Structures are given as C-alpha cells and as structure tokens.
Amino acid sequence: MDAAARGSTALSASDYLSAIENYTTAIHTNPNAVDYYIQRSTAFTRASPPDHVLALQDAERAVILATKRGKRELIAQAQLRRGIALFGLERWGDAERVFGWVRKLDEKMRSLGIWEAKAQGKMNGLEAGDQKGIASVKEVPEEVVPEEKLASKDEGENGVKKLEAEKTGEEEKKKEAAGVQTPASKIRHEWYQTSENVVVTLLAKGVPKPGTAVDLHRQALSISFPLPGGSDFDFSLDPLFAPIDIVASRFKIMSTKVEFVLKKATPGQKWPSLEGNAIDADGDTKSSTDQGATTKSTIPTPSNASSTPSYPTSSKSGPKNWDKLAADLTKKPAPQPILSSSTNDAATTTPPPSSDLLIDEDDEDDAPENAFFKKLYAGADPDTRRAMMKSYQESNGTALSTNWEEVSKGKVETSPPDGMVARKWGE
C-alpha cells in the first residue's frame, strides 16, 4: 500500500495525524497531485486541535493546481476546503464568498448547503464594519505558496514533525483539558430506523449545551459544539438519503451522547443508507428508488404492521407486545345487555368492570403475576416503560427493571436463576 492509500485509510478511520503524515510523504513523491492537498487540508481541519492555517495553505495550493489543469470538479472540491478553512479562521466574509464560487461550479456539492448556512449565520451576527465580515479573497490565489513551506516533513515549526513531537503527550493533555468529554478523534455516530423515524446517535460524552448549535434542514443535519482546546467539532450529514419533517424532528443532548430523532417525510420508506448521493433540480436528494428503479423498498407502516420492536423472550407463548397489552388494559368494554326475568322487552346493562380487573382473555399467560406486570406497564411513564423493555430484552428475559436512570447506564446482563447457567443458542 502506497503512502496516499495509507493516508486515505487513516482519514477514513479518523486517524488525522497519520493521514497528514502519509499525505505529506505522497506529496513529496508527487507534488502536483491536487487530491493529495485536498485530503491533507481535510485532515488538518479535522485534527484535534485543528490547524486551519495549514489547511488553508493546502486548499489554496489545490485551487492553483486544479485551475491549471482546468478540472472543474477538482476546483470545486479545493474551493470548498478553502472556504471551510477560512471559516475556521473566522474570516466569515471570505468564507461566504468562496462558498458562492463553489455553488457556481457545482451546486450539488456535498455539505455545501450546511456551510453556506453557517457562514450566513455568522455574518448576520456581525456588526457593521467588522473585519471578520470583509471579503477580500480572489477566486484564484495570486501567490503560489512554496511547496517546501507546505507542512514539510523536515520542518519542525509548522509541519508534521511538530505534530509528531506533540503526539506522545496529546492524550494526557486532552484528558486534562476535556475532563469527561470525548476527544474529537474518538467521536463516532450510529443510526437505525423505524417506519416513522430515523434515529441518529452521536456518541460523544460531555457535549456542552451552551455553545452547541444544531441545524436541521429538509435534507441535511449539522451540529457544532466547542472543544476544550478552543476549537469546534463539526458534524454534518448532507444530503440525507431522503427528506425529513423538520417540525416533527427533535434532538436531545445527554451526558454520553446526542440523539437526533428525524421524522421521515414519507412514512414507511426504507432508507438503505443514512446519506444520499444525487440531488434533483429542487435541491432534494434522489434515492436509488427515485432514479428509474421499478420497485420501491418500504418497511411496514402502522397501517399494515406494527412499528413496535419485538424483543427476545423466554416465554413459551412467544414475545410480548407491551404496547398492545397497555392498550388492552385501558380499553373499556362495551356494556352487555341482560334480559330481565319479568319481560323480554325490558333490559338492563351491567356496569363496566373496574379497570384494575381488565385482563386480556386471549392471553395465554393469565397468571396473577402477569396481570400485575400488565397493570404496572399500563400505568407507567415513558422512562419506566423503556426501562422495562430494555432490561427484559438485554437480560434475555431474566430481569425486569423500572429504573431507567440505572438501566440507561449500560447493558443489562443475563441473570439466570440460582443453579442454572446462561448459554448462547447452540451451545
């Protein structure tokens, strides 16, 4: 594997220092490769702490080389990295101008809309005459930055050698400065979907609510929050695979993560991926099913199938649908007519039984303890229900807790009865 390939792998793995080192080696081998400068600029921006000065140098070098080649796509990519670096340097007027050039080159450029909105937001908050809002950059930089000044591997002042020298004590410094906050290089995200929502979880501890900015668009999401070193962590999904309902979507910042619940604009549509690729004339992403496919992949909607997740259980009668049990417990039976013994025309009705006595007669598990759990679940708040379902699922039916504060801290382990041993299927 050559240096450029190693750099690409490191960048994908969020190992930005390694990516910088490998792309620097690749640039020494081929100093006119536009993509190497673009990728190293990306790594400089995402490193912790970021080096926006070197990121800007690489981006402008890439703009010059791409312009000489006349490669429109490469020019757009280089200008986007240039605008992001200028934004990081708080040169918001320059960044806004550069993003405008990117839109002229490729209005479908990924994440462009997010960065334009960020730059516009910063500009709107400036007072008249603020230097940060002045745009002075030219479309193609006039001065060519000497190649040996571009993070030379032998230069200890600004280059990779300096980064390597700081690498040894970097983790200790991060822990000391951040406390319990997750380092930027360790932050990752996960997602899953139901028929109605797409849930995206950013696994980052200690995200400060003050200073955190979240932007939800019809087909994009972004979040930015401050890091202990004074820089910002930026995360964006642009474009999303399909449009979302912004009004019905929500997010929540918790101690160990940030959770986004994105309401699908088209309920029942299955997202094969979190992000999309193509954008149509209206600015919306076209999924593979929108681009000439003859079949549409969907997941069941509430009208034809329950959206409630099914959990493993040790019950002989199969898994329980807790929401159905709750609904059955709270429903009121219709009054039953009873014929009077004196006349067939006169009838009275029996009063409905107390809700405490309502039990689903179709349920095979009608033992008193099951009735108790049904009533407990029906009268519980959302957190208690979540605790019950999570503990029951993760413990494989051996534990049932109502304390969400405790259950939410980690996985509920299997607790078999005394004298028994828990085994995996097939053992």
CSV table of C-alpha atoms in Angstrom, one decimal:
chain,number,residue,atom,x,y,z
A,1,MET,CA,0.0,0.0,0.0
A,2,ASP,CA,1.5,3.4,-1.0
A,3,ALA,CA,1.5,6.5,1.1
A,4,ALA,CA,-1.6,8.0,-0.5
A,5,ALA,CA,-3.6,4.8,0.1
A,6,ARG,CA,-2.4,4.7,3.7
A,7,GLY,CA,-3.4,8.4,4.1
A,8,SER,CA,-6.9,7.7,2.7
A,9,THR,CA,-7.3,4.7,5.1
A,10,ALA,CA,-6.2,6.8,8.0
A,11,LEU,CA,-8.5,9.7,7.1
A,12,SER,CA,-11.5,7.3,6.9
A,13,ALA,CA,-10.6,5.9,10.3
A,14,SER,CA,-10.4,9.4,11.8
A,15,ASP,CA,-6.6,9.0,12.4
A,16,TYR,CA,-5.8,12.5,11.2
A,17,LEU,CA,-2.2,12.7,12.3
A,18,SER,CA,-1.4,9.6,10.4
A,19,ALA,CA,-3.3,10.9,7.4
A,20,ILE,CA,-1.3,14.1,7.5
A,21,GLU,CA,2.0,12.2,7.7
A,22,ASN,CA,1.2,9.8,4.8
A,23,TYR,CA,-0.2,12.5,2.5
A,24,THR,CA,2.9,14.6,3.2
A,25,THR,CA,5.0,11.6,2.1
A,26,ALA,CA,2.8,11.3,-1.0
A,27,ILE,CA,3.1,15.0,-1.8
A,28,HIS,CA,6.9,14.7,-1.7
A,29,THR,CA,6.6,11.9,-4.3
A,30,ASN,CA,4.1,13.8,-6.5
A,31,PRO,CA,3.9,17.5,-5.6
A,32,ASN,CA,1.3,18.3,-8.3
A,33,ALA,CA,-1.4,15.8,-7.2
A,34,VAL,CA,-4.4,18.0,-6.4
A,35,ASP,CA,-6.2,15.4,-4.4
A,36,TYR,CA,-3.4,14.9,-2.0
A,37,TYR,CA,-3.6,18.6,-1.0
A,38,ILE,CA,-7.4,18.4,-0.7
A,39,GLN,CA,-7.2,15.4,1.5
A,40,ARG,CA,-4.4,16.8,3.7
A,41,SER,CA,-6.4,20.0,4.1
A,42,THR,CA,-9.3,17.9,5.3
A,43,ALA,CA,-7.1,16.2,7.8
A,44,PHE,CA,-5.6,19.5,9.1
A,45,THR,CA,-9.2,20.8,9.6
A,46,ARG,CA,-10.4,17.7,11.5
A,47,ALA,CA,-7.3,17.2,13.6
A,48,SER,CA,-7.5,18.0,17.3
A,49,PRO,CA,-6.6,20.7,17.7
A,50,PRO,CA,-7.2,21.7,14.1
A,51,ASP,CA,-4.7,23.7,12.1
A,52,HIS,CA,-6.7,26.0,9.9
A,53,VAL,CA,-3.7,27.9,8.6
A,54,LEU,CA,-2.1,24.8,7.1
A,55,ALA,CA,-5.5,23.7,5.9
A,56,LEU,CA,-5.9,26.9,4.0
A,57,GLN,CA,-2.4,26.7,2.5
A,58,ASP,CA,-3.1,23.2,1.2
A,59,ALA,CA,-6.6,24.2,-0.1
A,60,GLU,CA,-5.2,27.3,-2.0
A,61,ARG,CA,-2.4,25.2,-3.4
A,62,ALA,CA,-5.0,22.7,-4.6
A,63,VAL,CA,-7.1,25.5,-6.2
A,64,ILE,CA,-4.0,26.8,-8.2
A,65,LEU,CA,-3.1,23.3,-9.4
A,66,ALA,CA,-6.7,22.4,-10.3
A,67,THR,CA,-7.2,25.7,-12.2
A,68,LYS,CA,-4.0,25.0,-14.2
A,69,ARG,CA,-5.5,21.6,-15.2
A,70,GLY,CA,-8.9,23.0,-15.9
A,71,LYS,CA,-10.6,20.3,-13.8
A,72,ARG,CA,-13.9,21.8,-12.8
A,73,GLU,CA,-14.7,19.1,-10.2
A,74,LEU,CA,-11.3,19.4,-8.5
A,75,ILE,CA,-11.6,23.2,-8.5
A,76,ALA,CA,-14.9,22.9,-6.7
A,77,GLN,CA,-13.6,20.4,-4.1
A,78,ALA,CA,-10.5,22.6,-3.5
A,79,GLN,CA,-12.6,25.8,-3.1
A,80,LEU,CA,-14.9,24.0,-0.6
A,81,ARG,CA,-11.9,23.1,1.6
A,82,ARG,CA,-10.6,26.6,1.2
A,83,GLY,CA,-14.0,28.0,2.4
A,84,ILE,CA,-14.1,25.7,5.4
A,85,ALA,CA,-10.5,26.7,6.4
A,86,LEU,CA,-11.4,30.3,6.1
A,87,PHE,CA,-14.5,29.7,8.3
A,88,GLY,CA,-12.3,28.1,10.9
A,89,LEU,CA,-10.1,31.2,10.9
A,90,GLU,CA,-13.2,33.3,11.5
A,91,ARG,CA,-12.8,35.0,8.1
A,92,TRP,CA,-16.5,34.6,7.5
A,93,GLY,CA,-16.9,37.2,4.8
A,94,ASP,CA,-14.2,35.4,2.8
A,95,ALA,CA,-15.7,32.0,3.5
A,96,GLU,CA,-19.1,33.1,2.3
A,97,ARG,CA,-17.6,34.4,-0.9
A,98,VAL,CA,-15.7,31.2,-1.6
A,99,PHE,CA,-18.8,29.1,-0.9
A,100,GLY,CA,-20.6,31.2,-3.6
A,101,TRP,CA,-17.9,30.2,-6.1
A,102,VAL,CA,-18.3,26.6,-5.2
A,103,ARG,CA,-22.1,26.8,-5.8
A,104,LYS,CA,-21.4,28.2,-9.3
A,105,LEU,CA,-19.1,25.3,-10.0
A,106,ASP,CA,-21.2,22.6,-8.5
A,107,GLU,CA,-24.5,23.4,-6.8
A,108,LYS,CA,-24.9,19.8,-5.8
A,109,MET,CA,-21.6,19.7,-3.8
A,110,ARG,CA,-22.0,17.6,-0.7
A,111,SER,CA,-22.2,19.6,2.6
A,112,LEU,CA,-22.2,23.0,0.7
A,113,GLY,CA,-25.6,23.9,2.0
A,114,ILE,CA,-24.6,23.4,5.6
A,115,TRP,CA,-21.5,25.5,5.3
A,116,GLU,CA,-23.4,28.3,3.5
A,117,ALA,CA,-25.9,28.4,6.3
A,118,LYS,CA,-23.2,28.5,8.9
A,119,ALA,CA,-21.4,31.4,7.2
A,120,GLN,CA,-24.6,33.3,6.7
A,121,GLY,CA,-25.5,32.8,10.4
A,122,LYS,CA,-22.1,34.2,11.4
A,123,MET,CA,-22.4,37.2,9.0
A,124,ASN,CA,-25.9,38.0,10.4
A,125,GLY,CA,-24.4,38.3,13.9
A,126,LEU,CA,-21.7,40.7,13.0
A,127,GLU,CA,-21.8,44.5,13.5
A,128,ALA,CA,-21.4,46.8,10.5
A,129,GLY,CA,-17.7,47.2,9.6
A,130,ASP,CA,-16.5,44.1,11.5
A,131,GLN,CA,-13.3,42.9,9.9
A,132,LYS,CA,-14.5,39.3,10.1
A,133,GLY,CA,-17.2,40.1,7.6
A,134,ILE,CA,-15.0,41.7,5.0
A,135,ALA,CA,-14.4,39.6,1.8
A,136,SER,CA,-11.0,40.2,0.2
A,137,VAL,CA,-10.0,36.9,-1.3
A,138,LYS,CA,-9.7,36.3,-5.0
A,139,GLU,CA,-11.0,33.3,-6.8
A,140,VAL,CA,-7.6,32.1,-7.7
A,141,PRO,CA,-4.8,32.9,-5.2
A,142,GLU,CA,-2.1,35.2,-6.8
A,143,GLU,CA,0.8,34.0,-4.7
A,144,VAL,CA,1.8,30.4,-5.0
A,145,VAL,CA,2.8,29.0,-1.6
A,146,PRO,CA,6.3,27.4,-1.9
A,147,GLU,CA,6.0,23.7,-1.8
A,148,GLU,CA,8.7,23.4,0.9
A,149,LYS,CA,6.5,25.5,3.2
A,150,LEU,CA,3.5,23.2,2.9
A,151,ALA,CA,3.9,21.2,6.1
A,152,SER,CA,7.3,19.9,5.1
A,153,LYS,CA,8.2,16.7,6.9
A,154,ASP,CA,11.6,18.2,7.9
A,155,GLU,CA,10.2,21.5,9.2
A,156,GLY,CA,9.6,21.5,13.0
A,157,GLU,CA,7.9,24.8,13.2
A,158,ASN,CA,4.6,24.1,11.4
A,159,GLY,CA,4.9,20.7,9.8
A,160,VAL,CA,4.3,17.0,10.6
A,161,LYS,CA,7.4,16.8,12.7
A,162,LYS,CA,5.9,19.2,15.2
A,163,LEU,CA,2.7,17.2,15.2
A,164,GLU,CA,4.6,14.0,15.8
A,165,ALA,CA,6.6,15.6,18.7
A,166,GLU,CA,3.3,16.6,20.3
A,167,LYS,CA,1.7,13.2,19.7
A,168,THR,CA,3.2,11.5,22.8
A,169,GLY,CA,1.5,13.7,25.4
A,170,GLU,CA,-1.5,14.5,23.4
A,171,GLU,CA,-3.9,12.1,25.1
A,172,GLU,CA,-2.9,13.2,28.6
A,173,LYS,CA,-3.4,16.9,27.6
A,174,LYS,CA,-6.8,16.0,26.1
A,175,LYS,CA,-8.0,14.3,29.3
A,176,GLU,CA,-6.7,17.1,31.4
A,177,ALA,CA,-8.4,19.8,29.4
A,178,ALA,CA,-11.6,17.9,28.5
A,179,GLY,CA,-12.4,16.1,31.7
A,180,VAL,CA,-15.0,13.5,30.7
A,181,GLN,CA,-15.5,15.0,27.2
A,182,THR,CA,-14.8,12.5,24.4
A,183,PRO,CA,-11.8,13.5,22.2
A,184,ALA,CA,-12.8,14.6,18.7
A,185,SER,CA,-10.9,11.7,17.1
A,186,LYS,CA,-13.0,9.2,19.2
A,187,ILE,CA,-16.4,10.6,18.4
A,188,ARG,CA,-18.5,8.4,16.2
A,189,HIS,CA,-22.1,8.0,15.2
A,190,GLU,CA,-24.7,5.2,14.7
A,191,TRP,CA,-28.2,5.1,13.3
A,192,TYR,CA,-31.2,2.9,12.9
A,193,GLN,CA,-34.7,3.4,11.6
A,194,THR,CA,-38.4,2.5,12.1
A,195,SER,CA,-41.2,3.0,9.7
A,196,GLU,CA,-41.7,6.6,11.1
A,197,ASN,CA,-38.3,7.8,12.2
A,198,VAL,CA,-34.6,7.7,11.6
A,199,VAL,CA,-32.6,7.9,14.9
A,200,VAL,CA,-29.0,9.2,14.7
A,201,THR,CA,-26.9,8.9,17.8
A,202,LEU,CA,-23.6,10.9,18.1
A,203,LEU,CA,-21.6,9.1,20.7
A,204,ALA,CA,-19.8,12.0,22.4
A,205,LYS,CA,-19.6,12.5,26.1
A,206,GLY,CA,-19.7,15.9,27.8
A,207,VAL,CA,-21.2,17.9,24.9
A,208,PRO,CA,-21.9,21.3,26.4
A,209,LYS,CA,-25.4,22.6,25.9
A,210,PRO,CA,-24.2,26.3,25.9
A,211,GLY,CA,-22.5,27.0,22.6
A,212,THR,CA,-23.9,23.9,20.8
A,213,ALA,CA,-25.5,24.8,17.5
A,214,VAL,CA,-27.8,22.3,15.7
A,215,ASP,CA,-29.2,22.9,12.2
A,216,LEU,CA,-31.9,20.8,10.8
A,217,HIS,CA,-32.9,21.2,7.1
A,218,ARG,CA,-35.3,19.3,4.9
A,219,GLN,CA,-32.5,17.0,3.8
A,220,ALA,CA,-29.5,17.9,6.0
A,221,LEU,CA,-28.3,17.8,9.6
A,222,SER,CA,-25.4,19.5,11.3
A,223,ILE,CA,-24.1,20.1,14.8
A,224,SER,CA,-21.3,22.1,16.1
A,225,PHE,CA,-20.0,22.4,19.7
A,226,PRO,CA,-16.9,23.8,21.4
A,227,LEU,CA,-14.0,21.6,22.4
A,228,PRO,CA,-11.7,22.2,25.4
A,229,GLY,CA,-8.8,23.4,23.3
A,230,GLY,CA,-10.8,26.3,21.9
A,231,SER,CA,-11.7,24.7,18.6
A,232,ASP,CA,-15.1,23.5,17.4
A,233,PHE,CA,-16.2,20.0,16.5
A,234,ASP,CA,-18.4,20.0,13.4
A,235,PHE,CA,-20.5,17.0,12.3
A,236,SER,CA,-22.9,17.1,9.3
A,237,LEU,CA,-25.0,14.8,7.2
A,238,ASP,CA,-25.6,16.4,3.8
A,239,PRO,CA,-27.6,15.3,2.0
A,240,LEU,CA,-29.6,12.8,3.9
A,241,PHE,CA,-31.0,9.9,2.0
A,242,ALA,CA,-34.5,11.3,1.9
A,243,PRO,CA,-36.4,14.4,3.1
A,244,ILE,CA,-37.4,14.7,6.8
A,245,ASP,CA,-40.2,16.6,8.6
A,246,ILE,CA,-38.3,19.4,10.3
A,247,VAL,CA,-41.1,20.4,12.6
A,248,ALA,CA,-41.7,16.9,13.9
A,249,SER,CA,-38.0,16.1,14.3
A,250,ARG,CA,-36.2,16.6,17.5
A,251,PHE,CA,-32.8,16.2,19.3
A,252,LYS,CA,-31.6,15.8,22.8
A,253,ILE,CA,-28.2,16.4,24.4
A,254,MET,CA,-27.4,13.9,27.1
A,255,SER,CA,-24.3,13.2,29.2
A,256,THR,CA,-23.0,10.5,27.0
A,257,LYS,CA,-24.4,11.2,23.6
A,258,VAL,CA,-26.5,13.5,21.4
A,259,GLU,CA,-29.6,11.8,19.9
A,260,PHE,CA,-31.5,13.0,16.8
A,261,VAL,CA,-35.0,11.6,16.1
A,262,LEU,CA,-35.6,12.6,12.4
A,263,LYS,CA,-39.3,12.2,11.3
A,264,LYS,CA,-39.5,10.8,7.8
A,265,ALA,CA,-41.3,13.0,5.4
A,266,THR,CA,-42.5,9.7,3.7
A,267,PRO,CA,-43.5,7.3,6.5
A,268,GLY,CA,-42.7,3.7,5.6
A,269,GLN,CA,-39.9,4.5,3.2
A,270,LYS,CA,-36.8,2.3,3.9
A,271,TRP,CA,-33.5,4.2,3.9
A,272,PRO,CA,-30.8,1.8,2.7
A,273,SER,CA,-28.2,4.3,3.8
A,274,LEU,CA,-28.1,7.4,6.1
A,275,GLU,CA,-26.8,9.7,3.4
A,276,GLY,CA,-27.8,10.1,-0.3
A,277,ASN,CA,-25.8,10.9,-3.4
A,278,ALA,CA,-27.7,12.7,-6.2
A,279,ILE,CA,-29.7,15.9,-5.8
A,280,ASP,CA,-32.6,16.8,-8.1
A,281,ALA,CA,-33.5,20.2,-9.6
A,282,ASP,CA,-35.4,21.2,-6.4
A,283,GLY,CA,-32.4,20.6,-4.2
A,284,ASP,CA,-33.6,17.2,-2.8
A,285,THR,CA,-31.7,14.0,-2.9
A,286,LYS,CA,-32.9,11.3,-5.2
A,287,SER,CA,-32.6,7.8,-3.7
A,288,SER,CA,-31.9,4.8,-5.9
A,289,THR,CA,-35.6,4.0,-5.9
A,290,ASP,CA,-36.3,7.5,-7.4
A,291,GLN,CA,-33.9,7.2,-10.2
A,292,GLY,CA,-35.6,4.8,-12.6
A,293,ALA,CA,-36.0,1.8,-10.3
A,294,THR,CA,-39.1,-0.2,-10.9
A,295,THR,CA,-39.6,-1.3,-7.4
A,296,LYS,CA,-39.9,0.7,-4.2
A,297,SER,CA,-38.4,-0.7,-1.0
A,298,THR,CA,-40.5,0.1,2.0
A,299,ILE,CA,-40.8,-1.1,5.6
A,300,PRO,CA,-44.3,-1.8,7.1
A,301,THR,CA,-46.2,1.3,8.1
A,302,PRO,CA,-48.5,1.3,11.1
A,303,SER,CA,-51.5,0.7,8.9
A,304,ASN,CA,-50.3,-2.7,7.8
A,305,ALA,CA,-47.9,-3.8,10.5
A,306,SER,CA,-46.9,-2.8,14.0
A,307,SER,CA,-43.9,-0.5,14.2
A,308,THR,CA,-43.3,-1.7,17.8
A,309,PRO,CA,-39.9,-3.5,18.0
A,310,SER,CA,-40.1,-7.2,19.0
A,311,TYR,CA,-37.9,-8.3,21.8
A,312,PRO,CA,-36.5,-11.8,22.6
A,313,THR,CA,-38.3,-13.7,25.4
A,314,SER,CA,-38.1,-17.0,27.3
A,315,SER,CA,-41.9,-17.2,27.5
A,316,LYS,CA,-43.3,-20.4,25.9
A,317,SER,CA,-46.1,-18.3,24.4
A,318,GLY,CA,-43.8,-16.1,22.4
A,319,PRO,CA,-42.7,-12.4,22.5
A,320,LYS,CA,-45.0,-9.9,24.2
A,321,ASN,CA,-46.3,-6.8,22.6
A,322,TRP,CA,-46.2,-4.5,25.6
A,323,ASP,CA,-47.9,-1.6,23.8
A,324,LYS,CA,-50.8,-3.9,22.9
A,325,LEU,CA,-51.1,-5.1,26.5
A,326,ALA,CA,-51.2,-1.5,27.7
A,327,ALA,CA,-53.9,-0.6,25.2
A,328,ASP,CA,-55.9,-3.7,26.2
A,329,LEU,CA,-55.7,-2.8,29.8
A,330,THR,CA,-57.0,0.7,29.3
A,331,LYS,CA,-59.8,-0.1,26.9
A,332,LYS,CA,-63.4,0.0,28.1
A,333,PRO,CA,-65.6,-3.0,27.2
A,334,ALA,CA,-69.0,-2.3,25.7
A,335,PRO,CA,-71.9,-2.7,28.1
A,336,GLN,CA,-73.6,-6.1,27.8
A,337,PRO,CA,-77.4,-6.2,27.7
A,338,ILE,CA,-79.1,-8.6,30.2
A,339,LEU,CA,-82.7,-9.6,29.7
A,340,SER,CA,-85.0,-9.1,32.7
A,341,SER,CA,-86.6,-12.2,34.2
A,342,SER,CA,-90.0,-10.5,34.1
A,343,THR,CA,-90.1,-9.5,30.4
A,344,ASN,CA,-88.1,-9.9,27.3
A,345,ASP,CA,-88.6,-6.3,26.3
A,346,ALA,CA,-87.1,-4.8,29.5
A,347,ALA,CA,-83.3,-4.9,29.6
A,348,THR,CA,-80.6,-3.6,31.9
A,349,THR,CA,-76.9,-3.3,31.4
A,350,THR,CA,-74.2,-4.3,33.7
A,351,PRO,CA,-71.8,-1.6,34.7
A,352,PRO,CA,-68.3,-1.9,33.2
A,353,PRO,CA,-65.8,-3.7,35.5
A,354,SER,CA,-63.1,-1.8,37.3
A,355,SER,CA,-60.0,-1.1,35.1
A,356,ASP,CA,-58.0,-2.9,37.8
A,357,LEU,CA,-59.7,-6.1,36.8
A,358,LEU,CA,-59.3,-5.8,33.0
A,359,ILE,CA,-57.2,-8.7,31.7
A,360,ASP,CA,-56.9,-9.9,28.1
A,361,GLU,CA,-58.8,-13.1,27.9
A,362,ASP,CA,-56.9,-14.1,24.8
A,363,ASP,CA,-53.6,-14.0,26.6
A,364,GLU,CA,-52.3,-17.5,27.3
A,365,ASP,CA,-50.2,-16.2,30.3
A,366,ASP,CA,-53.1,-15.2,32.6
A,367,ALA,CA,-51.3,-15.9,35.9
A,368,PRO,CA,-51.8,-13.3,38.6
A,369,GLU,CA,-48.2,-12.1,38.4
A,370,ASN,CA,-48.6,-11.4,34.6
A,371,ALA,CA,-51.7,-9.4,35.3
A,372,PHE,CA,-49.7,-7.4,37.8
A,373,PHE,CA,-47.0,-6.6,35.3
A,374,LYS,CA,-49.6,-5.6,32.7
A,375,LYS,CA,-51.1,-3.1,35.1
A,376,LEU,CA,-47.6,-1.8,36.1
A,377,TYR,CA,-46.7,-1.2,32.5
A,378,ALA,CA,-50.0,0.4,31.6
A,379,GLY,CA,-49.7,3.0,34.4
A,380,ALA,CA,-46.0,3.6,33.9
A,381,ASP,CA,-44.4,6.8,32.5
A,382,PRO,CA,-42.3,6.6,29.2
A,383,ASP,CA,-39.0,6.2,31.0
A,384,THR,CA,-40.3,3.3,33.2
A,385,ARG,CA,-41.6,1.6,30.0
A,386,ARG,CA,-38.3,2.0,28.3
A,387,ALA,CA,-36.5,0.6,31.4
A,388,MET,CA,-38.8,-2.5,31.4
A,389,MET,CA,-38.4,-3.2,27.7
A,390,LYS,CA,-34.6,-2.7,27.7
A,391,SER,CA,-33.9,-4.7,30.8
A,392,TYR,CA,-36.2,-7.5,29.6
A,393,GLN,CA,-34.6,-7.6,26.2
A,394,GLU,CA,-30.9,-7.3,27.1
A,395,SER,CA,-31.2,-9.8,30.0
A,396,ASN,CA,-32.9,-12.4,27.8
A,397,GLY,CA,-36.0,-12.4,29.9
A,398,THR,CA,-34.2,-12.9,33.2
A,399,ALA,CA,-34.5,-9.4,34.6
A,400,LEU,CA,-37.2,-6.7,34.6
A,401,SER,CA,-36.4,-3.2,36.0
A,402,THR,CA,-38.4,0.0,36.2
A,403,ASN,CA,-35.4,2.3,37.0
A,404,TRP,CA,-34.5,4.0,33.7
A,405,GLU,CA,-31.7,6.0,35.3
A,406,GLU,CA,-29.9,2.8,36.2
A,407,VAL,CA,-30.8,0.8,33.1
A,408,SER,CA,-29.7,3.5,30.7
A,409,LYS,CA,-26.1,3.4,32.0
A,410,GLY,CA,-25.2,0.2,30.2
A,411,LYS,CA,-26.3,-3.3,29.1
A,412,VAL,CA,-28.4,-5.3,31.5
A,413,GLU,CA,-26.6,-8.6,31.9
A,414,THR,CA,-28.3,-12.0,31.9
A,415,SER,CA,-29.1,-13.2,35.4
A,416,PRO,CA,-30.1,-16.9,35.4
A,417,PRO,CA,-31.8,-18.4,38.4
A,418,ASP,CA,-29.6,-20.0,41.1
A,419,GLY,CA,-28.3,-23.3,40.0
A,420,MET,CA,-28.6,-22.5,36.3
A,421,VAL,CA,-26.1,-21.3,33.7
A,422,ALA,CA,-26.8,-19.0,30.8
A,423,ARG,CA,-25.7,-20.3,27.5
A,424,LYS,CA,-25.8,-19.0,23.9
A,425,TRP,CA,-28.0,-20.7,21.4
A,426,GLY,CA,-26.4,-23.8,20.0
A,427,GLU,CA,-24.0,-24.3,22.9
